[in-house]
Coordinates of C-alpha atoms in Angstrom, one line a residue:
X1 CA 21.3 21.1 7.7
X2 CA 24.4 19.0 7.0
X3 CA 24.0 15.3 7.8
X4 CA 27.7 14.4 7.8
X5 CA 29.0 13.7 11.3
X6 CA 32.3 15.3 12.2
X7 CA 34.2 12.0 12.2
X8 CA 33.0 11.3 8.7
X9 CA 34.0 14.5 7.1
X10 CA 36.4 12.7 4.8
X11 CA 33.5 10.7 3.3
X12 CA 31.2 11.9 0.5
X13 CA 27.9 10.5 -0.8
X14 CA 26.4 10.6 -4.3
X15 CA 23.9 8.7 -6.5
X16 CA 25.4 5.6 -8.2
X17 CA 25.8 5.5 -11.9
X18 CA 26.3 2.6 -14.3
X19 CA 30.0 2.9 -14.0
X20 CA 29.7 2.0 -10.3
X21 CA 27.9 -1.3 -10.9
X22 CA 31.0 -3.6 -10.9
X23 CA 32.4 -2.0 -7.7
X24 CA 29.0 -2.3 -6.0
X25 CA 28.8 -6.0 -7.0
X26 CA 32.3 -6.6 -5.6
X27 CA 31.3 -4.9 -2.3
X28 CA 28.2 -7.1 -2.2
X29 CA 30.3 -10.2 -2.2
X30 CA 32.6 -8.9 0.5
X31 CA 29.7 -8.1 2.8
X32 CA 27.2 -11.0 2.2
X33 CA 27.3 -14.7 1.7
X34 CA 23.6 -15.1 0.7
X35 CA 20.8 -12.9 -0.6
X36 CA 23.3 -10.9 -2.8
X37 CA 22.1 -8.4 -5.3
X38 CA 23.3 -9.4 -8.8
X39 CA 25.3 -7.2 -11.2
X40 CA 22.3 -7.1 -13.5
X41 CA 20.0 -6.0 -10.6
X42 CA 22.4 -3.3 -9.6
X43 CA 22.3 -1.9 -13.1
X44 CA 18.5 -2.0 -13.1
X45 CA 18.2 -0.3 -9.7
X46 CA 20.6 2.5 -10.8
X47 CA 18.4 3.4 -13.8
X48 CA 15.0 2.6 -12.1
X49 CA 13.0 5.8 -11.3
X50 CA 11.3 4.0 -8.3
X51 CA 14.6 3.5 -6.4
X52 CA 17.5 5.5 -5.0
X53 CA 20.9 3.8 -5.0
X54 CA 23.5 6.0 -3.3
X55 CA 27.0 5.2 -2.4
X56 CA 29.5 6.7 0.1
X57 CA 33.2 7.1 -0.9
X58 CA 36.5 8.1 0.7
X59 CA 39.4 9.1 -1.6
X60 CA 37.4 7.8 -4.6
X61 CA 37.1 4.3 -3.0
X62 CA 33.7 2.8 -2.4
X63 CA 32.9 2.4 1.3
X64 CA 29.3 1.5 1.4
X65 CA 25.9 2.0 -0.2
X66 CA 22.1 2.0 0.5
X67 CA 19.2 1.1 -1.8
X68 CA 15.7 2.5 -1.3
X69 CA 12.7 1.3 -3.2
X70 CA 9.4 3.2 -3.6
X71 CA 5.9 2.1 -4.3
X72 CA 4.1 4.2 -6.9
X73 CA 1.3 6.3 -5.6
X74 CA 2.0 5.8 -1.9
X75 CA 4.3 7.5 0.7
X76 CA 6.2 4.4 1.7
X77 CA 9.9 3.8 1.2
X78 CA 11.6 0.5 1.7
X79 CA 15.3 0.1 2.6
X80 CA 16.1 -2.9 0.4
X81 CA 19.8 -3.1 1.2
X82 CA 22.6 -1.4 3.1
X83 CA 26.3 -2.4 3.1
X84 CA 29.5 -1.1 4.6
X85 CA 33.0 -2.3 3.6
X86 CA 34.1 -4.7 6.4
X87 CA 37.4 -2.9 6.7
X88 CA 35.5 0.4 7.5
X89 CA 33.0 -0.8 10.0
X90 CA 32.6 0.6 13.5
X91 CA 33.2 4.1 12.2
X92 CA 29.6 5.3 12.1
X93 CA 29.2 4.7 8.4
X94 CA 26.0 2.5 8.8
X95 CA 24.3 5.2 10.9
X96 CA 25.4 7.9 8.4
X97 CA 24.0 5.9 5.5
X98 CA 20.7 5.4 7.4
X99 CA 20.4 9.2 8.0
X100 CA 21.1 9.8 4.3
X101 CA 18.5 7.2 3.4
X102 CA 15.9 9.0 5.5
X103 CA 16.9 12.3 3.9
X104 CA 16.4 10.8 0.4
X105 CA 13.1 9.2 1.3
X106 CA 11.9 12.5 2.8
X107 CA 12.8 14.3 -0.4
X108 CA 10.4 11.9 -2.1
X109 CA 7.7 12.9 0.4
X110 CA 7.7 9.5 2.0
X111 CA 6.1 9.4 5.4
X112 CA 7.4 5.9 6.4
X113 CA 10.7 4.2 6.0
X114 CA 10.5 0.4 6.4
X115 CA 13.1 -2.3 6.4
X116 CA 13.8 -6.0 7.1
X117 CA 16.6 -7.2 9.3
X118 CA 17.7 -10.7 10.2
X119 CA 16.3 -11.8 13.6
X120 CA 19.9 -12.6 14.9
X121 CA 21.6 -9.4 13.6
X122 CA 21.9 -7.8 17.0
X123 CA 24.2 -5.0 15.9
X124 CA 21.9 -3.8 13.1
X125 CA 18.8 -4.1 15.3
X126 CA 20.5 -2.1 18.0
X127 CA 21.3 0.6 15.4
X128 CA 17.7 0.8 14.2
X129 CA 16.4 1.0 17.8
X130 CA 18.9 3.9 18.4
X131 CA 17.4 5.6 15.3
X132 CA 13.9 5.1 16.6
X133 CA 12.8 2.3 14.3
X134 CA 10.2 0.0 15.8
X135 CA 9.2 -3.6 15.0
X136 CA 5.8 -4.1 13.4
X137 CA 5.8 -7.6 11.9
X138 CA 7.9 -10.8 11.3
X139 CA 8.5 -12.4 7.9
X140 CA 9.1 -16.1 8.3
X141 CA 11.6 -17.9 5.9
X142 CA 12.5 -14.5 4.4
X143 CA 16.1 -15.1 3.6
X144 CA 17.7 -17.7 1.4
X145 CA 18.8 -19.7 4.4
X146 CA 15.2 -19.7 5.7
X147 CA 16.0 -17.3 8.5
X148 CA 13.2 -14.9 9.7
X149 CA 13.3 -11.2 9.2
X150 CA 12.1 -8.6 11.7
X151 CA 10.2 -5.8 9.9
X152 CA 10.8 -2.3 11.3
X153 CA 9.6 1.1 10.4
X154 CA 10.1 4.8 11.3
X155 CA 7.9 7.7 10.6
X156 CA 10.3 10.1 8.9
X157 CA 7.7 12.8 8.2
X158 CA 5.7 13.7 11.2
X159 CA 1.9 14.1 11.1
X160 CA -1.1 13.9 13.4
X161 CA -0.8 10.4 14.9
X162 CA -4.2 10.8 16.5
X163 CA -5.8 10.4 13.1
X164 CA -4.4 6.9 12.6
X165 CA -5.3 5.5 16.0
X166 CA -7.8 3.0 14.6
X167 CA -6.6 -0.5 13.9
X168 CA -8.7 -1.8 11.0
X169 CA -7.7 -5.4 10.5
X170 CA -6.0 -6.5 7.3
X171 CA -7.6 -9.2 5.2
X172 CA -6.1 -10.1 1.8
X173 CA -8.2 -11.0 -1.3
X174 CA -7.5 -14.6 -2.3
X175 CA -8.6 -14.2 -5.9
X176 CA -8.0 -11.5 -8.6
X177 CA -11.7 -10.6 -8.4
X178 CA -12.6 -10.4 -4.7
X179 CA -11.1 -7.1 -3.6
X180 CA -14.6 -5.7 -2.7
X181 CA -15.5 -8.7 -0.5
X182 CA -12.1 -8.6 1.2
X183 CA -12.6 -4.9 1.9
X184 CA -16.0 -5.5 3.4
X185 CA -14.6 -8.3 5.6
X186 CA -12.0 -5.9 7.0
X187 CA -14.7 -3.4 7.8
X188 CA -17.0 -6.1 9.3
X189 CA -14.2 -7.4 11.5
X190 CA -13.3 -3.9 12.6
X191 CA -16.8 -3.3 14.0
X192 CA -17.3 -6.9 15.2
X193 CA -13.9 -8.5 15.7
X194 CA -13.4 -12.1 14.6
X195 CA -17.1 -12.6 13.8
X196 CA -16.8 -12.8 10.0
X197 CA -14.6 -15.6 8.6
X198 CA -13.0 -14.7 5.3
X199 CA -12.5 -18.3 4.2
X200 CA -16.3 -18.9 4.3
X201 CA -17.6 -15.5 3.3
X202 CA -15.2 -14.0 0.7
X203 CA -16.8 -16.0 -2.3
X204 CA -20.3 -15.8 -0.8
X205 CA -20.1 -12.0 -0.8
X206 CA -18.6 -11.9 -4.3
X207 CA -21.5 -14.0 -5.6
X208 CA -24.0 -11.6 -4.0
X209 CA -22.3 -8.4 -5.3
X210 CA -20.9 -9.3 -8.7
X211 CA -21.6 -6.6 -11.3
X212 CA -18.9 -6.4 -13.8
X213 CA -18.3 -8.1 -17.1
X214 CA -14.5 -8.4 -17.5
X215 CA -12.9 -9.0 -20.9
X216 CA -12.1 -12.5 -19.7
X217 CA -12.6 -14.5 -16.6
X218 CA -14.7 -13.6 -13.6
X219 CA -16.3 -10.3 -13.0
X220 CA -16.0 -7.9 -10.0
X221 CA -18.3 -6.3 -7.6
X222 CA -20.3 -3.0 -7.8
X223 CA -21.2 -0.5 -5.1
X224 CA -24.9 -1.5 -4.8
X225 CA -24.1 -5.2 -4.5
X226 CA -21.4 -4.5 -1.8
X227 CA -23.8 -2.2 0.0
X228 CA -26.5 -4.8 0.0
X229 CA -24.1 -7.4 1.4
X230 CA -23.2 -5.2 4.3
X231 CA -26.9 -4.3 4.9
X232 CA -27.9 -7.9 5.0
X233 CA -25.3 -8.6 7.7
X234 CA -26.6 -6.0 10.0
X235 CA -24.6 -2.9 9.2
X236 CA -25.7 0.7 8.5
X237 CA -24.8 1.6 4.9
X238 CA -24.9 4.5 2.6
X239 CA -23.8 4.7 -1.1
X240 CA -22.1 7.6 -2.8
X241 CA -22.1 7.7 -6.6
X242 CA -21.4 10.5 -9.0
X243 CA -23.6 8.9 -11.8
X244 CA -26.6 6.8 -12.1
X245 CA -27.4 4.0 -14.5
X246 CA -25.4 0.9 -15.3
X247 CA -21.8 1.1 -14.2
X248 CA -18.5 -0.1 -15.8
X249 CA -20.0 -0.1 -19.3
X250 CA -17.4 2.1 -21.0
X251 CA -15.1 -0.8 -21.6
X252 CA -17.8 -3.2 -22.7
X253 CA -18.3 -3.5 -26.5
X254 CA -20.7 -6.4 -26.7
X255 CA -24.4 -5.3 -26.8
X256 CA -25.3 -8.7 -25.2
X257 CA -23.0 -7.9 -22.2
X258 CA -24.3 -4.4 -21.9
X259 CA -27.9 -5.8 -21.8
X260 CA -26.9 -8.1 -19.0
X261 CA -25.3 -5.2 -17.1
X262 CA -28.5 -3.2 -17.5
X263 CA -30.5 -6.1 -16.0
X264 CA -28.0 -6.5 -13.1
X265 CA -28.2 -2.7 -12.5
X266 CA -32.0 -2.7 -12.5
X267 CA -32.1 -5.6 -10.0
X268 CA -29.6 -4.0 -7.6
X269 CA -31.3 -0.6 -7.9
X270 CA -34.6 -2.1 -6.9
X271 CA -33.1 -4.1 -4.0
X272 CA -31.3 -1.0 -2.7
X273 CA -34.5 1.0 -2.8
X274 CA -36.5 -1.7 -1.1
X275 CA -33.8 -2.0 1.6
X276 CA -34.0 1.7 2.4
X277 CA -30.2 2.2 1.8
X278 CA -29.6 5.9 1.2
X279 CA -28.0 6.6 -2.2
X280 CA -26.3 10.0 -2.7
X281 CA -25.6 11.1 -6.3
X282 CA -22.7 13.3 -5.3
X283 CA -18.9 13.2 -5.1
X284 CA -17.1 12.9 -1.8
X285 CA -14.3 15.4 -1.0
X286 CA -11.4 14.8 1.4
X287 CA -13.1 16.9 4.1
X288 CA -16.3 14.9 3.7
X289 CA -14.4 11.6 4.0
X290 CA -12.7 13.0 7.1
X291 CA -16.0 13.9 8.6
X292 CA -17.5 10.5 8.0
X293 CA -14.5 8.8 9.6
X294 CA -15.0 11.1 12.6
X295 CA -18.5 9.8 12.9
X296 CA -17.1 6.3 13.4
X297 CA -17.7 5.1 9.8
X298 CA -15.3 3.3 7.5
X299 CA -15.4 3.7 3.7
X300 CA -14.9 1.1 1.0
X301 CA -14.0 3.2 -2.1
X302 CA -13.4 2.4 -5.8
X303 CA -10.1 3.4 -7.2
X304 CA -8.3 3.1 -10.5
X305 CA -5.0 1.3 -10.1
X306 CA -3.6 3.5 -12.9
X307 CA -2.1 5.9 -10.3
X308 CA -0.3 2.9 -8.7
X309 CA 0.7 0.4 -11.3
X310 CA -0.6 1.8 -14.7
X311 CA -3.0 -1.1 -15.2
X312 CA -6.3 0.8 -15.3
X313 CA -8.1 -1.8 -13.3
X314 CA -11.0 -1.0 -11.0
X315 CA -10.1 -1.9 -7.4
X316 CA -11.7 -1.6 -4.0
X317 CA -9.8 -0.4 -0.9
X318 CA -10.7 0.6 2.6
X319 CA -10.2 4.2 3.8
X320 CA -9.2 4.0 7.4
X321 CA -8.1 7.5 8.3
X322 CA -7.3 11.0 6.9
X323 CA -5.0 13.6 8.2
X324 CA -3.7 16.9 6.9
X325 CA -1.6 15.4 4.1
X326 CA -2.5 11.8 3.7
X327 CA -5.4 9.3 3.2
X328 CA -4.7 6.0 4.8
X329 CA -5.9 2.9 3.0
X330 CA -5.9 -0.9 3.5
X331 CA -5.2 -2.5 0.2
X332 CA -6.4 -6.2 -0.1
X333 CA -4.3 -6.9 -3.2
X334 CA -1.1 -8.9 -2.5
X335 CA -0.1 -9.4 -6.1
X336 CA 1.2 -5.9 -7.1
X337 CA 4.3 -6.0 -4.9
X338 CA 4.6 -9.5 -3.4
X339 CA 7.3 -8.6 -0.8
X340 CA 4.8 -6.4 1.2
X341 CA 3.6 -8.2 4.3
X342 CA 0.1 -7.9 5.6
X343 CA 1.2 -5.4 8.2
X344 CA 2.7 -3.2 5.5
X345 CA -0.6 -3.1 3.7
X346 CA -2.4 -1.6 6.7
X347 CA -2.7 2.2 6.7
X348 CA -0.8 2.8 3.5
X349 CA -0.4 6.6 3.3
X350 CA -1.5 8.2 0.0
X351 CA -1.1 11.9 -0.5
X352 CA -4.4 13.7 -0.9
X353 CA -3.8 14.7 -4.5
X354 CA -2.8 11.2 -5.5
X355 CA -5.8 9.7 -3.8
X356 CA -8.2 12.1 -5.4
X357 CA -6.8 11.2 -8.9
X358 CA -7.1 7.5 -8.1
X359 CA -10.6 7.9 -6.6
X360 CA -12.3 7.4 -9.9
X361 CA -12.5 4.8 -12.7
X362 CA -12.8 4.8 -16.4
X363 CA -13.3 7.4 -19.1
X364 CA -16.5 8.6 -17.3
X365 CA -14.5 9.2 -14.1
X366 CA -16.9 7.0 -12.0
X367 CA -16.6 7.7 -8.3
X368 CA -18.2 5.2 -5.9
X369 CA -18.0 4.7 -2.2
X370 CA -19.8 2.6 0.4
X371 CA -20.0 4.1 3.9
X372 CA -20.4 1.5 6.6
X373 CA -21.2 2.0 10.3
X374 CA -22.3 -0.3 13.1
X375 CA -26.1 -0.3 13.1
X376 CA -27.6 1.8 15.9
X377 CA -29.2 -0.2 18.6

């Protein structure tokens, strides 16, 4: 169905190319006094595969543009910028561009379109409300003049909202090696709100659960260690693994380090057995994950970040919900894309196929998950 309103029939829209960069840069200076996109950045966004930069023209003259950014491996789109020539405002162009942006994001199978708007930009906020965008967070000191931004979002692909009714709190990891503890703290505070202080427990849990030898610096946490940490704090826990024996050894060359990993594995295995924590040597499917969530469990799962940022790092995330098309995760990492707020890292939708590719690590395709429930009284 055509998206062009009747009164805008004289306008056309297309993807920008490098020849448009100078005109876009000139329009940017006509529209904004701060937070301008540079000429170099326009050129980068035009060629970047993780963005859509589209412009609207009339009689070959640039009238406006929008810029969408995408996060690899997820179904989130972010409206980074939108501008309309001041001489052509109040003709419906901004609304037209927003509808076109939604169309472009939908074509990329994005379920949510998110944006920031100055807190005092009443006209833009009114337009977004008209188009059914809703506030979900505030970013303080977001703009160059230290003004706050209101974060808004709209679900542009409809799905079963009943499956995302839980509100698992978001807790960020504060070190490069504590994703596992941060995930557990989200889960703990879901079942027992505000009873587990991240500042005092993040490092303690990491010390309890550390398994991995990294090539440099501190190591990370393994599934048995994380499960024991949850068990010791009064939660009902189960472990799912697709392989037994020492984990994370395929990238370790030193025989000394491998021997240490074996000793750590033996110690954790004994403690898990003594604690009575069920361990299933099997792989979880999407349907099984969905069933566990329906039984009021949350899952902390190991993924490879290769699907998201090509770094091949092991990383723990919380699985909060599953519907027909998406798995919704809380990602404790704040370093991959710094502009994402805490609210934007809750319930990140990941398509089933992408999630299942990410839900493994290393050459041996290790799959690990910790299922956590409130302990039965």
